[in-house]
Amino acid sequence: MNIMAPVASSSTLDIDYLLCDPKEDETFPTFERRASSRELISKYNDEFVLKNTEKTYEQQYASLYFLRLTVLKPRVSKVAAEAWNGMSILNQEVKAVDRVLDVRQGEFCWIVGTVYIEMTLKPNILDEITKEFWTTAPISKDKFADPENDAIMLEDESGRVNLVGSTIKSELLVTGCVVAVLGSETTSGDFDVVDIRFPQLAPQLPRKMSTGHERKYVALVSGLEVSGDVHESYETSMLFEYLMGELGGSDDSKHASEIIHVIVAGNSFSNRRSPLSRDDESPDNFQKKKKKYGYDSSSYNSKPTEALDCLLADLSASVSVDIMPGDQDPTNYSYPQQPINAALVPRSRRFLGSSFRSVSNPCWWDIEGLRILGTGGQPIDDIFKYIEGDDRLQMMETCLRWQHCAPTAPDTLWSYPFRDCDPFILNETPHLFFAGNQPEFKTKIIVGEDGQRVRLVAVPKFSETGKVVLVDVDSLAAEVVTFALNGTGRD
Amino acid sequence: MTSVKRNNPLTDFTNIPRPTVDPKRPRFGGGSVNQRNKPSSFEEDLGRLTQEIEGLQGSAEHDQKWARPALEQFDPSTTPVVFQQIEAEESMYSGASVIRLFGVTEKGHSVLCNMTGFCHYFYVPAPMGFTREDLGILEAYFRVNFPTAVRDLELVLRQSIWGYSGDSKSPFIKIVAQDPKHINRIRGAFERGELHCERGDLNNERFFPFPIQTFDNIPYVLRALVDCHMSGMSWVTLPAGRYRLIPESLKVSSCQLEVSIPYEDLISHPSEGEWLKMAPLRILSFDIECAGRKGVFPEPEMDPIIQIANVVSRHGDPKPFVRNVFTLDTCSQIVGSQIIENMNEKDLLTRWRDFVREVDPDVIIGYNFVNFDLPYLLDRAKVLKLSDFPYFGRLANVRQEMKDSTFSSKAYGTRESKVINIEGRLQFDLLQLIQRDFKLRSYTLNSVSTEFLNEQKEDVHHSIITDLQNGTPESRRRLAVYCLKDAYLPMRLMEKLMSLINYTEMARVTGVPFSFLLSRGQQIKVVSQLFRKAFELDIVIPNLKQEGSSDEQYEGATVIEPLRGYYDVPIATLDFSSLYPSIMMAHNLCYTTLLSRQHIEIQKLQKDVDYILTPNGDCFVKPHKRKGVLPVILEELLSARKRAKADLKKETDPFKRAMLDGRQLALKVSANSVYGFTGATIGKLPCLAISSSVTAYGRQMIEKTKEQVENVFTVANGYSHDAQVIYGDTDSVMIKFGPDNLQECMRLGQIGADAVSQIFVKPIKLEFEKVYYPYLLINKKRYAGMYWTTPDKPDKMDTKGIETVRRDNCRLVQNVIETVLKMILHDRDVDGAQEFVKKIISDLLQNKIDMSLLVITKALSKSDYAAKQAHVELAERMRKRDAGSAPTLGDRVAYVIIRGAKNDKNYERSEDPLYVLDNNLPIDTKYYLDNQLANPLQRIFEPILGARKAQLLLTGEHTRTISVAAPSVGGLMKFAVKTEVCMGCRTPLTGVYAKGALCKNCMPRAPELYQKQLETVNQSETKFARLWTQCQRCQGSLHQDVICTSKDCAIFYMRKKSQKDIADATYQLARFDNTAW
């Protein structure tokens, strides 16, 4: 894959130079993208990919929670035991109690279980269908947490217990995470928590540092929202030209050539209605439209799909690309999202098996030894709704410490009722953990107890920020390239 | 980075030793290291917990304190006993009749007090010329003919309540019985004319040659309460030195204090001021679970009791102090609750009985426990030959027995129920209460708690209960949690509805014992008040033979013919406050003021000076001649209500507020029931002259009001419009003043109310209360409107008589009607409402309405229905299909109407919704349109659009597209071969395309059709996830499968259907995977 670009001394190009004919002897340097390994980690990803024919819906969600607790309980118990065993309070040795309901009043102990938070504001489908049609205006709230009234509980298969105390109130917790708590049962039957432990970061594979001096980047972009309209965003064109090395001067081209892989992390299509919207049913909306009874073929808009297909096909000819679905994309809505059907992108499909892949959300990669876990952003967006605060990197970090990348599934993040596994459990800590479609670019490195180092990246929506994130495969450094037109008011 | 708001930043750190050097723990908002030298929350928590743990002796789960606080020694000669009496009953003590009062002191000690020396009595009018000397003759006669029955005879001056005959009193003989049980025999002798007592004069004439009317016939207990000025649930004081403590060895009850006192010495406190308080009554709420067999409702002869859950609280305490479950077999612990395991059922029952005795509840509550739980316990004990089980009342030697009773009341209808005597403990069945006081779609505990507590209750079908019982300690624990919840809910319902408080106040206001309120009708309350007043005034009340039939009717209230329509201008509503009571007061209508023509002539009374003639043609004397007893009672009730309301405004203590509010409500209800009492033809003291006159006045007043309003508010009188009364009913009139300005109409309403009030006798008062704007007047007693009391914003949407709560409607009807009304009235969008209706009808006919909205439920009560009914027929068919899962007596049967053969009756086309889902049976959408939606919609839209246009709503263009599901069972389907059709054009697929989704021609539309199918999948996926996670939340467990089968829950069928929908949708989507595109 060669990228041709005119030689220029700097990225500020001389207008006159551009306007004159090329000189006879003028040479153009060639930047070549290095071939690189970019595997999908199938032992994890295979669990995310579900065949339509194999999906069943007779089962309920209880098994998912059961499996989650079964896997995570020993892990968090280990952390808890190290912290608390041998400790004594009031001359009474703290002991582990295996089941939540075996807790006895008057003794200090620690227990492990799944957190459940009862929230009065949590959207409740029962309320929506039993109250009259008209009170079901789509919920516009973006936060459902109400610390005054929310009740935090810990449960296992034996039962649940209400957690109280200031420690628990100040802790970041969501329904579905597995934790250990130390405390004692009060007279009222609540469990007063004095300390809490998470499973902490899972083991991490050592990173192979490359010997060469070349830089290698993975590009992360999300929220392209390609519309296929005549007025397709100029920034989008610039982005694709850049990734293909056609934009800017040779410095830019060189930089672009160091991108060894592009991950398109969700919401690449625009105009797709979210399945949650109740537009059809809300009386306010249907009366505005002229009602057509029966089938209406005009509702389908093929432009976004076609336009994106063209862009991806072009890009795939130059660099390897993975496309991951987001909540607006044409695949199933519930988590994990299945790879977008390649049939929708007939041009790009030709690169299947070489430089184009359609992957699940979430997805695991191993790129030149860099282990990457990425999501389209839904787990973080969902957690955001049920806690106070808006530090998304903190949420991502905490997910890693819970060893679970989508704890709120299935309670509020709708998901497939898994029977045999909880694929969202993290058995290893990635080197790079990203979440797509976040409101703004954020990044940091976190370090675990056992020296695990993880680069966290909140990938912003391209359609709103014009930003793409480049992560250096070797140094884990993250940088941002912004595409903007002068005068559009963007930076 | 924004940091999170935290209540206490110090709580961020704990100083427990950690294994790692740099224990960087995730904290939201980034925990800062600087906080480490501050005292940690762990230390604080520890301090607090230390105290708490030291306070705990052993585990409270195992050691919940059941017994009452111990009674301290005291000296009866110096210490009075003060208690709130909760029950009064007739009893024997040292060979004489006494009134036994059960009660509780302020400190929570239980008391049994024998009120001695009170004798029952009645009156007969003394015959002409009857003298004191004659008393001796009569007494001697009784001694011979009714040995030991009569204790005393007295000649007294009394007045009969019936009719005005001047102020003079006449002689009555007061006959005091030795024992209350003799009284009816003596009374009967008088009433049948069987007394052969001769006057001892020459003619040997009899004193009572003919049958004679007797006076004052009320139960002994009530008589005693009336004469002692004691009302139900009131406080009494036994002054020091006047009562006698009954020694432990002679006690008959389990009460801590047993005393006796002569009735004259007992001080009864009116329930006012400090005596408004409540004793810390112990309230036990319990629920039993039985292990039934498949397909049969549990029967005590066969099916064991496996669990009894109990919750006990003290009235006024926020939380119950006992929570426990008695289980059969082992059971895992429940946090905060005591599990009492029993290895056999006999132990279970015996230990429960011991528990009840020890915890000694004053009130027993539950949900349908009077007709289910208690009878089951007693029957089961009989089957197990536990002869010492049924002794859990306060009287140690009185066995609990069960009797059938039929309670019939005009107001509440006829109900059969069981009556079980539990002496000294009040029984308060929340089901009975709610059935009495609220009109609901369904009375299952589930729907009642949804209604009042806004909480769904998991509903475990009784066939699953056995499986849970036969499982592990964990599964039994699950059952125990369920059982405990069922025991706790009645407690919470009672608190929420403030039933105990309201009923207590009702008992205090009307004076009847608490237990009468649920077991008797409305009349006894008026009787009690009447007797109390009569006792003060030396008035006696005739014992009327209960004759006449309930069919005897008199003209009721008037209704001004409604001018039906949709009014987009404010409609002012004027109400007569307490109409009937105020009529009775204004015109002095009473038994005691009723005049016969004869008396008018004898006493030469003058019309309108001395008496009035009611529009009904009856005459009553005016108050200056004599003030009626009923008006006096009403005045007292209403002024007491005014006082209570004034106090309520001032009171800040929530508990006292609740009491006062309960009181004013009780007073209002009592005032209103007086009129009904006079009109109750099979009642104690019916007097149609009063009740007919009251309604006649009412009719006249409504007419006068209409006339007055329409005469005053005219253009001629300088108003902008001619006012028009568009509707009036009983005590209110709706006036269209004309202006579309809300404020102006409110002003006119106020003027109108004041002006019209002038023409009526005080205290009749017309009040301006509210404006409806807009207002939809459908018919008599059927209307709806936005309700305004201030011009700023509407208070609510108010609907009357519009059948949204009728039980035989499916939920769709309720939803549609409510939405339509809201759109018409709240949004004033009539066009939108029409569009909405069209859309719904179109969806219905195209099978797009969720089936759970179409489910109709009915309880399967008796099996001997004369007419064939859909739910009965279905239950029978289900029994044939699978006896195990079929509904049994008492279950609610849910059904939908499916398409059938042309001449099938509706009841033949009912089907189990689950069966319909499984077999894809087609719903008879036409039935739902014609039999469920059409009428109510027609009614609403007709006044707005006119009949023709309203009809069009139900038959227009939108009803043309119809789709019907193809059933997967029955008929020809057995022979059919399934061929997939193209998802684009519906041609059958063959050859290479057979397994795919599309035909060759539709291939180019693949992305479009794929995404369309995807949309369907996504919608069903979302629905599936939301429904099943909601059920997990409701059942209170993530780790256990949902087993709830509550047919009343909106989710139940939807949940089932979503499983099917998503499987179907996914299957269809999968076809694209096999498509050669």
Coordinates of N, CA, C and O in Angstrom, one line a residue, chain B residues 856-966:
Chain B
I856 N -59.3 -10.0 29.3 CA -60.3 -9.7 30.3 C -60.2 -10.8 31.4 O -60.0 -11.9 31.2
T857 N -60.4 -10.3 32.6 CA -60.3 -11.3 33.7 C -61.6 -11.3 34.6 O -62.2 -10.2 34.7
K858 N -61.9 -12.4 35.0 CA -63.1 -12.6 35.9 C -62.8 -13.6 36.9 O -62.1 -14.6 36.6
A859 N -63.3 -13.5 38.1 CA -63.1 -14.5 39.1 C -64.0 -15.6 38.9 O -65.2 -15.4 38.6
L860 N -63.5 -16.8 39.1 CA -64.3 -18.0 39.0 C -64.9 -18.2 40.3 O -64.2 -18.7 41.2
S861 N -66.2 -17.9 40.5 CA -66.7 -18.1 41.9 C -67.5 -19.4 41.9 O -66.9 -20.4 42.0
K862 N -68.8 -19.3 41.9 CA -69.5 -20.6 42.0 C -69.6 -21.3 40.7 O -69.5 -20.7 39.6
S863 N -69.6 -22.6 40.8 CA -69.6 -23.3 39.5 C -71.0 -23.5 38.9 O -71.1 -23.9 37.8
D864 N -72.0 -23.1 39.7 CA -73.4 -23.3 39.1 C -74.0 -22.1 38.5 O -75.0 -21.6 39.0
Y865 N -73.3 -21.6 37.5 CA -73.9 -20.4 36.8 C -75.0 -20.9 35.9 O -74.9 -21.9 35.2
A866 N -76.1 -20.2 36.0 CA -77.2 -20.5 35.1 C -76.9 -20.2 33.7 O -76.9 -21.1 32.8
A867 N -76.6 -18.9 33.4 CA -76.2 -18.6 32.1 C -74.8 -19.0 31.8 O -73.9 -19.0 32.7
K868 N -74.5 -19.3 30.5 CA -73.1 -19.7 30.2 C -72.3 -18.5 30.1 O -72.7 -17.5 29.6
Q869 N -71.2 -18.5 30.8 CA -70.3 -17.4 30.8 C -68.9 -17.7 30.2 O -68.4 -18.8 30.4
A870 N -68.3 -16.8 29.6 CA -67.1 -17.0 28.9 C -66.0 -17.6 29.8 O -65.4 -18.6 29.4
H871 N -65.9 -17.0 31.0 CA -64.7 -17.5 31.8 C -65.0 -18.8 32.4 O -64.1 -19.6 32.6
V872 N -66.3 -19.1 32.6 CA -66.6 -20.4 33.2 C -66.4 -21.5 32.2 O -65.8 -22.6 32.4
E873 N -66.9 -21.2 31.0 CA -66.7 -22.2 29.9 C -65.2 -22.5 29.6 O -64.8 -23.6 29.4
L874 N -64.5 -21.4 29.6 CA -63.0 -21.6 29.4 C -62.4 -22.4 30.5 O -61.6 -23.3 30.2
A875 N -62.7 -22.1 31.7 CA -62.1 -22.9 32.8 C -62.4 -24.4 32.6 O -61.5 -25.2 32.8
E876 N -63.6 -24.7 32.1 CA -64.0 -26.1 31.9 C -63.2 -26.7 30.8 O -62.6 -27.8 30.9
R877 N -63.0 -25.9 29.7 CA -62.2 -26.4 28.6 C -60.7 -26.6 29.0 O -60.1 -27.6 28.6
M878 N -60.3 -25.7 29.8 CA -58.9 -25.8 30.3 C -58.7 -27.0 31.1 O -57.6 -27.7 31.1
R879 N -59.7 -27.3 31.9 CA -59.6 -28.5 32.8 C -59.5 -29.7 32.0 O -58.7 -30.7 32.3
K880 N -60.2 -29.8 30.9 CA -60.1 -30.9 30.0 C -58.7 -31.1 29.4 O -58.2 -32.1 29.2
R881 N -58.2 -29.9 29.0 CA -56.9 -29.9 28.4 C -55.8 -30.3 29.4 O -55.0 -31.2 29.1
D882 N -55.8 -29.7 30.5 CA -54.8 -30.0 31.5 C -55.3 -29.6 32.9 O -55.3 -28.4 33.2
A883 N -55.7 -30.6 33.6 CA -56.4 -30.3 34.9 C -55.4 -29.6 35.9 O -55.8 -28.8 36.7
G884 N -54.1 -29.9 35.7 CA -53.1 -29.3 36.6 C -53.0 -27.8 36.6 O -52.9 -27.2 37.6
S885 N -53.1 -27.2 35.4 CA -52.9 -25.8 35.3 C -54.2 -25.0 35.2 O -54.2 -23.8 35.1
A886 N -55.3 -25.7 35.1 CA -56.6 -25.0 34.9 C -56.9 -24.2 36.2 O -56.6 -24.6 37.3
P887 N -57.6 -23.1 36.0 CA -58.0 -22.3 37.1 C -59.1 -23.1 38.0 O -59.9 -23.8 37.5
T888 N -59.0 -22.8 39.3 CA -59.9 -23.5 40.2 C -60.8 -22.4 40.8 O -60.5 -21.2 40.6
L889 N -61.7 -22.9 41.6 CA -62.6 -21.9 42.2 C -61.9 -20.9 43.0 O -60.9 -21.2 43.7
G890 N -62.2 -19.6 42.8 CA -61.5 -18.6 43.5 C -60.5 -17.9 42.7 O -60.1 -16.8 42.9
D891 N -60.0 -18.7 41.7 CA -58.9 -18.1 40.8 C -59.5 -17.0 39.9 O -60.7 -17.1 39.6
R892 N -58.7 -16.2 39.4 CA -59.2 -15.3 38.4 C -58.9 -15.9 37.0 O -57.8 -16.4 36.8
V893 N -59.9 -16.0 36.2 CA -59.7 -16.5 34.9 C -59.5 -15.4 33.9 O -60.2 -14.4 33.8
A894 N -58.4 -15.5 33.1 CA -58.1 -14.5 32.1 C -58.4 -15.0 30.8 O -58.1 -16.2 30.5
Y895 N -59.0 -14.3 29.9 CA -59.3 -14.8 28.6 C -59.3 -13.7 27.6 O -59.4 -12.5 27.9
V896 N -59.1 -14.1 26.3 CA -59.3 -13.2 25.2 C -60.4 -13.9 24.3 O -60.6 -15.1 24.4
I897 N -61.0 -13.1 23.5 CA -62.0 -13.6 22.6 C -61.3 -13.9 21.2 O -60.7 -13.0 20.7
I898 N -61.5 -15.1 20.7 CA -60.8 -15.4 19.5 C -61.8 -15.6 18.4 O -63.0 -15.7 18.7
R899 N -61.4 -15.6 17.2 CA -62.3 -15.9 16.1 C -62.8 -17.3 16.1 O -62.0 -18.2 16.4
G900 N -64.0 -17.5 15.8 CA -64.5 -18.8 15.8 C -65.4 -19.0 14.5 O -65.4 -18.2 13.6
A901 N -66.1 -20.1 14.5 CA -67.0 -20.3 13.4 C -68.1 -19.3 13.5 O -68.3 -18.6 14.5
K902 N -68.8 -19.2 12.4 CA -69.8 -18.1 12.2 C -70.8 -18.0 13.4 O -71.1 -16.9 13.9
N903 N -71.3 -19.1 13.8 CA -72.4 -19.0 14.7 C -72.0 -19.3 16.2 O -72.8 -19.5 17.1
D904 N -70.7 -19.3 16.4 CA -70.2 -19.5 17.8 C -70.7 -18.4 18.7 O -70.6 -17.2 18.3
K905 N -71.1 -18.8 19.9 CA -71.4 -17.7 20.8 C -70.1 -17.1 21.4 O -69.1 -17.8 21.4
N906 N -70.2 -16.0 22.0 CA -69.1 -15.4 22.6 C -68.4 -16.3 23.6 O -67.2 -16.4 23.7
Y907 N -69.3 -16.9 24.4 CA -68.7 -17.7 25.5 C -68.0 -18.9 25.0 O -67.2 -19.5 25.7
E908 N -68.3 -19.3 23.7 CA -67.5 -20.4 23.2 C -66.2 -20.0 22.6 O -65.4 -20.8 22.2
R909 N -66.0 -18.7 22.4 CA -64.8 -18.2 21.8 C -63.8 -17.6 22.8 O -62.9 -16.9 22.4
S910 N -64.1 -17.8 24.0 CA -63.1 -17.3 25.0 C -61.9 -18.3 25.0 O -62.1 -19.5 24.8
E911 N -60.7 -17.8 25.2 CA -59.6 -18.7 25.2 C -58.5 -18.2 26.1 O -58.4 -16.9 26.3
D912 N -57.7 -19.1 26.6 CA -56.6 -18.8 27.5 C -55.6 -18.0 26.7 O -55.1 -18.5 25.7
P913 N -55.2 -16.8 27.2 CA -54.2 -16.0 26.5 C -52.9 -16.7 26.2 O -52.3 -16.6 25.1
L914 N -52.5 -17.6 27.1 CA -51.2 -18.3 26.9 C -51.4 -19.3 25.7 O -50.5 -19.5 24.9
Y915 N -52.5 -19.9 25.7 CA -52.8 -20.9 24.6 C -52.9 -20.2 23.3 O -52.4 -20.7 22.3
V916 N -53.5 -19.0 23.3 CA -53.6 -18.2 22.1 C -52.2 -17.8 21.6 O -51.9 -17.9 20.4
L917 N -51.3 -17.5 22.5 CA -49.9 -17.1 22.1 C -49.2 -18.3 21.6 O -48.6 -18.2 20.5
D918 N -49.3 -19.4 22.3 CA -48.6 -20.6 21.8 C -49.0 -21.1 20.5 O -48.2 -21.6 19.7
N919 N -50.3 -20.9 20.2 CA -50.8 -21.5 19.0 C -51.2 -20.5 17.9 O -51.8 -20.8 16.9
N920 N -50.8 -19.2 18.2 CA -51.0 -18.2 17.2 C -52.5 -18.1 16.8 O -52.8 -17.9 15.6
L921 N -53.4 -18.3 17.7 CA -54.8 -18.2 17.4 C -55.2 -16.8 17.1 O -54.7 -15.8 17.7
P922 N -56.0 -16.6 16.1 CA -56.4 -15.2 15.7 C -57.4 -14.6 16.7 O -58.4 -15.2 17.1
I923 N -57.1 -13.4 17.1 CA -58.0 -12.7 18.0 C -59.2 -12.1 17.2 O -59.0 -11.7 16.1
D924 N -60.3 -12.1 17.9 CA -61.5 -11.6 17.2 C -61.5 -10.1 17.4 O -62.1 -9.6 18.3
T925 N -60.7 -9.4 16.6 CA -60.5 -8.0 16.8 C -61.9 -7.2 16.6 O -62.1 -6.2 17.2
K926 N -62.7 -7.8 15.8 CA -64.0 -7.2 15.5 C -64.8 -7.2 16.8 O -65.5 -6.2 17.1
Y927 N -64.7 -8.3 17.6 CA -65.4 -8.3 18.9 C -65.0 -7.2 19.8 O -65.8 -6.5 20.4
Y928 N -63.7 -7.0 19.8 CA -63.1 -5.9 20.7 C -63.6 -4.5 20.2 O -63.9 -3.7 21.0
L929 N -63.7 -4.4 18.9 CA -64.1 -3.1 18.4 C -65.6 -2.9 18.7 O -66.0 -1.9 19.2
D930 N -66.4 -3.9 18.4 CA -67.9 -3.8 18.5 C -68.4 -3.9 20.0 O -69.2 -3.1 20.4
N931 N -67.8 -4.8 20.7 CA -68.4 -5.0 22.0 C -67.6 -4.3 23.2 O -68.1 -4.2 24.3
Q932 N -66.4 -3.9 22.9 CA -65.7 -3.2 23.9 C -65.4 -1.8 23.7 O -65.8 -0.9 24.5
L933 N -64.9 -1.4 22.5 CA -64.6 0.0 22.3 C -65.7 0.8 21.8 O -65.8 2.0 22.2
A934 N -66.6 0.2 21.0 CA -67.6 1.0 20.3 C -68.4 1.9 21.2 O -68.5 3.1 21.0
N935 N -69.1 1.3 22.2 CA -70.0 2.0 23.0 C -69.4 3.2 23.7 O -69.9 4.3 23.6
P936 N -68.4 2.9 24.5 CA -67.8 4.0 25.2 C -67.3 5.1 24.3 O -67.5 6.3 24.6
L937 N -66.7 4.8 23.2 CA -66.2 5.8 22.3 C -67.4 6.6 21.7 O -67.4 7.8 21.6
Q938 N -68.4 5.8 21.3 CA -69.6 6.5 20.7 C -70.2 7.5 21.7 O -70.5 8.6 21.4
R939 N -70.2 7.1 23.0 CA -70.8 7.9 24.0 C -70.0 9.2 24.1 O -70.5 10.3 24.3
I940 N -68.7 9.1 24.0 CA -67.8 10.3 24.2 C -67.9 11.2 23.0 O -68.1 12.4 23.1
F941 N -67.9 10.6 21.8 CA -67.8 11.4 20.6 C -69.2 11.9 20.1 O -69.2 12.9 19.4
E942 N -70.2 11.2 20.5 CA -71.5 11.7 20.0 C -71.9 13.1 20.4 O -72.2 13.9 19.5
P943 N -71.7 13.5 21.6 CA -72.0 14.9 22.0 C -71.1 15.9 21.3 O -71.5 17.0 21.1
I944 N -70.0 15.4 20.8 CA -69.0 16.4 20.2 C -69.3 16.5 18.7 O -69.3 17.5 18.1
L945 N -69.4 15.3 18.1 CA -69.4 15.3 16.7 C -70.8 15.0 16.1 O -71.0 15.2 14.9
G946 N -71.7 14.6 16.9 CA -73.0 14.2 16.4 C -72.9 12.7 16.0 O -71.8 12.1 15.8
A947 N -74.0 12.1 16.0 CA -74.1 10.6 15.9 C -73.4 10.1 14.6 O -72.7 9.1 14.6
R948 N -73.7 10.8 13.5 CA -73.2 10.3 12.2 C -71.7 10.3 12.1 O -71.1 9.3 11.8
K949 N -71.1 11.4 12.5 CA -69.6 11.5 12.4 C -69.0 10.6 13.5 O -67.9 10.0 13.2
A950 N -69.6 10.4 14.6 CA -69.1 9.6 15.6 C -69.0 8.1 15.1 O -68.1 7.4 15.4
Q951 N -70.1 7.8 14.4 CA -70.2 6.4 13.8 C -69.0 6.2 12.8 O -68.4 5.1 12.8
L952 N -68.7 7.3 12.1 CA -67.7 7.2 11.1 C -66.3 6.8 11.7 O -65.5 6.2 11.1
L953 N -66.1 7.2 13.0 CA -64.9 6.9 13.6 C -64.7 5.4 13.7 O -63.6 4.9 13.8
L954 N -65.8 4.7 13.8 CA -65.7 3.3 14.0 C -65.7 2.5 12.7 O -65.6 1.3 12.6
T955 N -66.0 3.2 11.6 CA -66.2 2.5 10.3 C -65.5 3.1 9.2 O -65.6 2.6 8.0
G956 N -64.6 4.1 9.4 CA -64.0 4.8 8.3 C -62.9 4.0 7.6 O -62.8 2.8 7.7
E957 N -62.2 4.8 6.8 CA -61.1 4.2 6.0 C -60.1 3.4 6.7 O -59.7 2.3 6.3
H958 N -59.9 3.8 7.9 CA -58.8 3.2 8.7 C -59.2 1.8 9.1 O -58.4 1.0 9.7
T959 N -60.5 1.4 8.9 CA -60.9 0.0 9.3 C -60.8 -0.9 8.2 O -61.2 -2.1 8.3
R960 N -60.3 -0.5 7.0 CA -60.3 -1.4 5.9 C -59.2 -2.4 5.9 O -59.4 -3.5 5.4
T961 N -58.0 -2.0 6.4 CA -56.9 -3.0 6.4 C -57.1 -3.9 7.6 O -57.1 -3.4 8.8
I962 N -57.1 -5.2 7.3 CA -57.3 -6.1 8.4 C -56.3 -7.2 8.3 O -56.0 -7.7 7.1
S963 N -55.7 -7.6 9.3 CA -54.8 -8.8 9.2 C -55.2 -9.8 10.3 O -55.5 -9.4 11.4
V964 N -55.1 -11.0 9.9 CA -55.5 -12.1 10.8 C -54.3 -13.1 11.0 O -53.7 -13.5 10.0
A965 N -54.0 -13.5 12.2 CA -52.9 -14.4 12.4 C -53.4 -15.8 11.9 O -54.6 -16.2 12.0
A966 N -52.5 -16.5 11.3 CA -52.8 -17.9 10.9 C -52.5 -18.8 12.0 O -51.4 -18.9 12.5

